[in-house]
Coordinates of C-alpha atoms in Angstrom, one line a residue:
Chain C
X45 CA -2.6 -5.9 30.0
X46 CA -2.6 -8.8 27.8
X47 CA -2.8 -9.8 24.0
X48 CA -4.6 -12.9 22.3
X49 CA -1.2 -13.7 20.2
X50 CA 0.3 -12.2 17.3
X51 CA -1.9 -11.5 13.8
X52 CA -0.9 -13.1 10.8
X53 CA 2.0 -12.2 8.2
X54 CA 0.7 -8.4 6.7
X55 CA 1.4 -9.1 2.8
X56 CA 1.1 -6.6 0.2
X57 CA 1.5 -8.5 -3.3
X58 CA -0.9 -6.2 -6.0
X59 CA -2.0 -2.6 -7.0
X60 CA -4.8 -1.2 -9.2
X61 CA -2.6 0.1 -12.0
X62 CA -2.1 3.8 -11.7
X63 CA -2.9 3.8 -7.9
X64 CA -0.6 2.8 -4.7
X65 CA 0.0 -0.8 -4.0
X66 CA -3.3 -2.4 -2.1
X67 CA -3.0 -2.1 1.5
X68 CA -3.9 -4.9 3.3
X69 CA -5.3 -5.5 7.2
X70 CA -5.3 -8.2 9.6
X71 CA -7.9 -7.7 12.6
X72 CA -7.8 -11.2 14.2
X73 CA -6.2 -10.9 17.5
X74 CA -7.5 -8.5 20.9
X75 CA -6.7 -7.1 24.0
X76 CA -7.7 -7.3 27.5
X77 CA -7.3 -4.3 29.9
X78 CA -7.4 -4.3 33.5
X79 CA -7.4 -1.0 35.7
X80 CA -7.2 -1.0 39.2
X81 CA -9.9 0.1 41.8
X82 CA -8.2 3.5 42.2
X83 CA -10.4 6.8 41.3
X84 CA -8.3 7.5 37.9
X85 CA -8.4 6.8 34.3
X86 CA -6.4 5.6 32.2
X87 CA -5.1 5.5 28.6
X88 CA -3.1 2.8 26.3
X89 CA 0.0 3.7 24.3
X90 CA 1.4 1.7 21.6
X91 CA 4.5 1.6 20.2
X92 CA 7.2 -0.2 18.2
X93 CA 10.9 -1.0 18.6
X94 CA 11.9 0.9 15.3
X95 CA 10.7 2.4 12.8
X96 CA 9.1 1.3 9.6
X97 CA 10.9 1.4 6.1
X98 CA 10.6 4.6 4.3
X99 CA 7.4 4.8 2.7
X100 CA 5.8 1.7 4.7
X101 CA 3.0 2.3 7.2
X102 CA 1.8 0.2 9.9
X103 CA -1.9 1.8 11.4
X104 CA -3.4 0.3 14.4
X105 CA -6.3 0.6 15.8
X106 CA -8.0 0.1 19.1
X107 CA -11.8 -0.6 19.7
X108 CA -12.4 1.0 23.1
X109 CA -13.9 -0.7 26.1
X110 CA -17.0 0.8 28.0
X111 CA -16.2 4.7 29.0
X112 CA -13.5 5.2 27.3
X113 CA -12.6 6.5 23.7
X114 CA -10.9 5.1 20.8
X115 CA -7.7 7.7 19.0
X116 CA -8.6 5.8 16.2
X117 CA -6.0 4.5 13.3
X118 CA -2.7 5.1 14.3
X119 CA 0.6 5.2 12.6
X120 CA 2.9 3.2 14.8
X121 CA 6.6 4.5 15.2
X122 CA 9.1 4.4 17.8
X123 CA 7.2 7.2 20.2
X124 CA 4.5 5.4 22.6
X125 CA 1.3 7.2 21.3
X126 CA -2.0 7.0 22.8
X127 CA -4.3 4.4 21.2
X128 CA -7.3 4.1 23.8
X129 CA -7.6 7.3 26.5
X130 CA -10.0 7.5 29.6
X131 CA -10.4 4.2 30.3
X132 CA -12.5 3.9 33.6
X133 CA -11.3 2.2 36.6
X134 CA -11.9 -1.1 37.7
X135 CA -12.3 -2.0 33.8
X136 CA -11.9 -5.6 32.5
X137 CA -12.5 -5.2 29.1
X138 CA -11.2 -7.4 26.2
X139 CA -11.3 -5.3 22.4
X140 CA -10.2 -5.7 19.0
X141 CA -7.3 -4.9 17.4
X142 CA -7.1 -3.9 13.9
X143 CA -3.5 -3.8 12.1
X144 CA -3.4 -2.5 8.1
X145 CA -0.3 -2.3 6.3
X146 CA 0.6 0.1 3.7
X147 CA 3.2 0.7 1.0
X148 CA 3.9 3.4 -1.5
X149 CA 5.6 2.0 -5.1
X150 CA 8.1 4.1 -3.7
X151 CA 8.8 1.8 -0.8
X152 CA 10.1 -0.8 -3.7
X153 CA 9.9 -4.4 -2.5
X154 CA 9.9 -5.5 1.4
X155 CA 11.5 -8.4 2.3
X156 CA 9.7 -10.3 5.6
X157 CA 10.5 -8.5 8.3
X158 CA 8.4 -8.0 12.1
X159 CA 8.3 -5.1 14.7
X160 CA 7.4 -5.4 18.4
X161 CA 4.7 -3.5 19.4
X162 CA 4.4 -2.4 23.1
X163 CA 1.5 -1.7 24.7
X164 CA 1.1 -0.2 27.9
X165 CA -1.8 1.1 30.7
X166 CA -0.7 4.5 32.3
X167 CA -2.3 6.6 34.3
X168 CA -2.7 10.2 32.2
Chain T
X863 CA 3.4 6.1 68.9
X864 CA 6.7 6.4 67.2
X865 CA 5.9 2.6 65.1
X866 CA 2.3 4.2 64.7
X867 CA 3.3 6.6 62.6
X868 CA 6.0 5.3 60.6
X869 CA 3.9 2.5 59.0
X870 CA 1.1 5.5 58.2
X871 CA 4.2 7.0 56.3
X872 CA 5.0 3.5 54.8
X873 CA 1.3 2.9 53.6
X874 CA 1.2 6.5 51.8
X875 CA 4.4 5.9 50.0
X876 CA 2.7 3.0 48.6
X877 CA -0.5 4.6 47.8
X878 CA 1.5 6.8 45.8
X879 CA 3.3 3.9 43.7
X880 CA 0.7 2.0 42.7
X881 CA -0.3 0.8 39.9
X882 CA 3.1 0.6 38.0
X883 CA 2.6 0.7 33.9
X884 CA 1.4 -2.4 32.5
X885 CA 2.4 -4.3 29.5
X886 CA 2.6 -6.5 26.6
X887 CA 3.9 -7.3 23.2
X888 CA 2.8 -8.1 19.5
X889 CA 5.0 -9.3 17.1
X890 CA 4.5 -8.1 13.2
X891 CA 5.1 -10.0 10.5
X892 CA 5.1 -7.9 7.7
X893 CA 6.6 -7.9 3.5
X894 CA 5.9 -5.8 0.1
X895 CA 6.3 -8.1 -3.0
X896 CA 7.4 -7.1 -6.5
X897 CA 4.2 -5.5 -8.0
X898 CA 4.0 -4.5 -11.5
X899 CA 0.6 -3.9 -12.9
X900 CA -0.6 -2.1 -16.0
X901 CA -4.0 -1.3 -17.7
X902 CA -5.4 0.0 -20.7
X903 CA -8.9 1.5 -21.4
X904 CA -10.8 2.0 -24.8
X905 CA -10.7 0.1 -28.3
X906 CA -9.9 2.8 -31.0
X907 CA -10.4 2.5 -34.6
X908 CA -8.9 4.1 -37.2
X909 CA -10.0 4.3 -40.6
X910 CA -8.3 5.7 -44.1
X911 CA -10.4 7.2 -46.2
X912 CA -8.8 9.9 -48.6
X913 CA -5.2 11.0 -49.5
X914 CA -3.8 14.1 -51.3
X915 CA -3.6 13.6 -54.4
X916 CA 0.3 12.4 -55.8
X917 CA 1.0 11.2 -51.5
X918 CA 0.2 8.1 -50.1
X919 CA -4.1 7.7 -48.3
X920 CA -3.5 10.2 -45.0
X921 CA -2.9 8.2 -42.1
X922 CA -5.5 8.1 -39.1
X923 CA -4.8 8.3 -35.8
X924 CA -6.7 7.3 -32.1
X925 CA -6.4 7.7 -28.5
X926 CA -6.5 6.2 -25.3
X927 CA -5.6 5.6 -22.0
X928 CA -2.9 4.1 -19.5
X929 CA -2.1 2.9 -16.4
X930 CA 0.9 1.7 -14.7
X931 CA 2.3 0.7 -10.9
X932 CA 5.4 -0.8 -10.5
X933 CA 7.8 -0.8 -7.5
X934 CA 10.5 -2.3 -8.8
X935 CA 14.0 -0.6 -10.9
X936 CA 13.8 -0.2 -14.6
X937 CA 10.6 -1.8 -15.4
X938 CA 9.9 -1.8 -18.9
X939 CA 6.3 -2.5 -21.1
X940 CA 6.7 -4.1 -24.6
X941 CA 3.7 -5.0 -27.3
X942 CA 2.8 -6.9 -29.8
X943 CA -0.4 -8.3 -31.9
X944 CA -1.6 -11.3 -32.6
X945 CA -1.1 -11.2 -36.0
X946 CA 1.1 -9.5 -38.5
X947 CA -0.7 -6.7 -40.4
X948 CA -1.7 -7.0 -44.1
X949 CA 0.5 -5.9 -46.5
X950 CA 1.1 -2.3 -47.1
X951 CA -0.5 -1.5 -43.7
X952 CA 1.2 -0.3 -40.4
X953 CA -0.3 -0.1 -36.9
X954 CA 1.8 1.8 -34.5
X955 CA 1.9 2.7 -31.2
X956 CA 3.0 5.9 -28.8
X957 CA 3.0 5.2 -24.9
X958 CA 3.6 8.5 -23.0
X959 CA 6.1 7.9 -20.2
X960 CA 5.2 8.1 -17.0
X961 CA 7.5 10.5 -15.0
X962 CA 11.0 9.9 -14.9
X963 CA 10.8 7.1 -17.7
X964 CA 11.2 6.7 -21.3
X965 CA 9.1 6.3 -24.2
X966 CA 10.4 5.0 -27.3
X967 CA 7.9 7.1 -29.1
X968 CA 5.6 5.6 -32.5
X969 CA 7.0 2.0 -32.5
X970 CA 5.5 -0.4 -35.5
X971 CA 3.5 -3.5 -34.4
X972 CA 4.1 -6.8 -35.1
X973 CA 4.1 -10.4 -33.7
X974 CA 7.4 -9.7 -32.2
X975 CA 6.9 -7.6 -29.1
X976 CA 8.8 -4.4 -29.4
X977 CA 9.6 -1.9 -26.3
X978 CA 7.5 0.7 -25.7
X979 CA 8.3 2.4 -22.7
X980 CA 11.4 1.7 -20.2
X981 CA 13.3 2.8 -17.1
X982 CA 9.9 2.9 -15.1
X983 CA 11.2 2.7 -11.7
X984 CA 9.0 3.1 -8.5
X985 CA 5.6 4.8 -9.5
X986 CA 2.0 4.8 -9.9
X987 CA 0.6 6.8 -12.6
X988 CA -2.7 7.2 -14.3
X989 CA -4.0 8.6 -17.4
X990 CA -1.6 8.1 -19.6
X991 CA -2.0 8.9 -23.2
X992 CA -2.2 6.1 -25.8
X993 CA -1.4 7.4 -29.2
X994 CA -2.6 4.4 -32.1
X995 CA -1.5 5.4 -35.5
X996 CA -2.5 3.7 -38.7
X997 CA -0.2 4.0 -42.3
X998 CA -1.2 2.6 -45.6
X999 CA 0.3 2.7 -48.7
X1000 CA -1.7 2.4 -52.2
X1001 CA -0.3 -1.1 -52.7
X1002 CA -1.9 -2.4 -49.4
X1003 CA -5.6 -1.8 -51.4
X1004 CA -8.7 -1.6 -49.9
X1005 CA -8.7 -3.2 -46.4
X1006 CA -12.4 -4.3 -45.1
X1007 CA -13.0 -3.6 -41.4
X1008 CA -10.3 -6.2 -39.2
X1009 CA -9.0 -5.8 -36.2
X1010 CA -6.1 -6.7 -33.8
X1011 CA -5.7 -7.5 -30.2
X1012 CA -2.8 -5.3 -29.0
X1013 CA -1.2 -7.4 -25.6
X1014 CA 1.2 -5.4 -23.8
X1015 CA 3.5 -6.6 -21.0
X1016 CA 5.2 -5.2 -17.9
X1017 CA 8.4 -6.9 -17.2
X1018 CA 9.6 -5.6 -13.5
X1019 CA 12.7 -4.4 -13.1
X1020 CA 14.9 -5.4 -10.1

């Protein structure tokens, strides 16, 4: 498992008046996923180290090689959730990953701040 | 025989643990700024054009719309026109509050921005009322059509 770098700063600065603060998305860096030769699948879990501000959402999601199946956007927390399932052996696949950010006024103002996100292969 | 058999064991114990968990990292970078935003729909117009008889010409009134986002403490939106209104006429303004803030109710315009609506703190709201209300007194005449640009300004809290 390896990733192409980290994505640039996510930066929420404007709203439409009378709606939530404009969510913004960054979907510049990738994966690449290896399985081994053994008869299995496998899925990949993301997580990150703690949680995000009250009211502050980070969604990934994770294109999914030949075979196997996309969750879809995710909301990222400190539980490893699956982001890519039944991913076929012997796979050597590299795939986009799309980050958005999202706020609620309620969130008030953000100062920079990062989370690590793990991702990992695992057998099912 | 004996070695025979205990690398078969060894080989199955392997099997059995391969393929450990594979991993890596992403670091996010990520910040909300202070976002205060408002908008306002329509161009009313009001027009006098009778009066009871022994009162001053009976005021007109219009309506229209707001909308406000702020995520900051105690934002407040003030207003003022461009120009000060003839004599003997007064343009006014209502802003409903969104929830949790205050309005300061009909407030008189002028070139001196007045507050309108304060202690907005962390909201988005929409369809807000805007309440325009025009007052003449006999003295101010007759008026021909004019108008006035009404700016209003959010100034975010903290």
């Amino acid at each position: 498992m390896a990733v192409s770098g980290n994505p640039g700063a996510l930066h929420i600065t404007t709203a439409v008046p009378g709606s939530q603060p404009t969510s913004v998305s960054n979907n510049t860096t990738t994966y690449t996923v290896t399985t081994p030769n053994a008869n299995k699948t496998y899925r990949i879990t993301a997580q990150i180290n703690a949680n995000m501000p009250t009211g502050v959402t980070l969604t990934a999601t994770f294109a999914a090689p030949a075979g196997a199946t996309s969750i879809g956007p995710v909301a990222l927390d400190v539980t490893a959730r699956n982001v890519v399932t039944g991913v076929p052996k012997s796979t050597n696949s590299t795939q986009n990953i799309t980050y958005q950010l999202s706020a609620t006024a309620a969130a008030g103002v953000i100062a920079s701040s990062t989370r690590l996100v793990t991702l990992t292969v695992i057998t099912p | 025989m004996t070695k025979r058999i205990l690398s078969t064991i060894a080989f199955l114990v392997g099997a059995a643990s391969a393929a450990p968990a594979q991993t890596a990292t992403q670091t996010i970078t990520f910040q909300v700024d202070a976002i205060n935003q408002i908008a306002f729909s329509g161009s009313p117009s009001l027009v006098i054009n009778t009066a009871t008889a022994g009162s001053n010409p009976t005021g007109a009134t219009a309506a229209a719309t707001w909308a406000v986002t702020t995520n900051q403490t105690g934002a407040k939106i003030t207003a003022s026109i461009g120009s000060n209104m003839p004599a003997g006429l007064t343009l006014s303004v209502d802003l409903t509050a969104p929830p949790g803030a205050t309005s300061a109710g009909f407030q008189a315009l002028s070139t001196t921005s007045v507050d309108l609506v304060t202690s907005m703190t962390k909201l988005a709201q929409g369809a807000l009322t805007v309440s325009y209300s025009l007052a003449a007194t006999p003295a101010a005449g007759v008026v021909s059509s004019t108008t006035r640009t009404v700016t209003y300004t959010i100034t975010g809290g903290t």
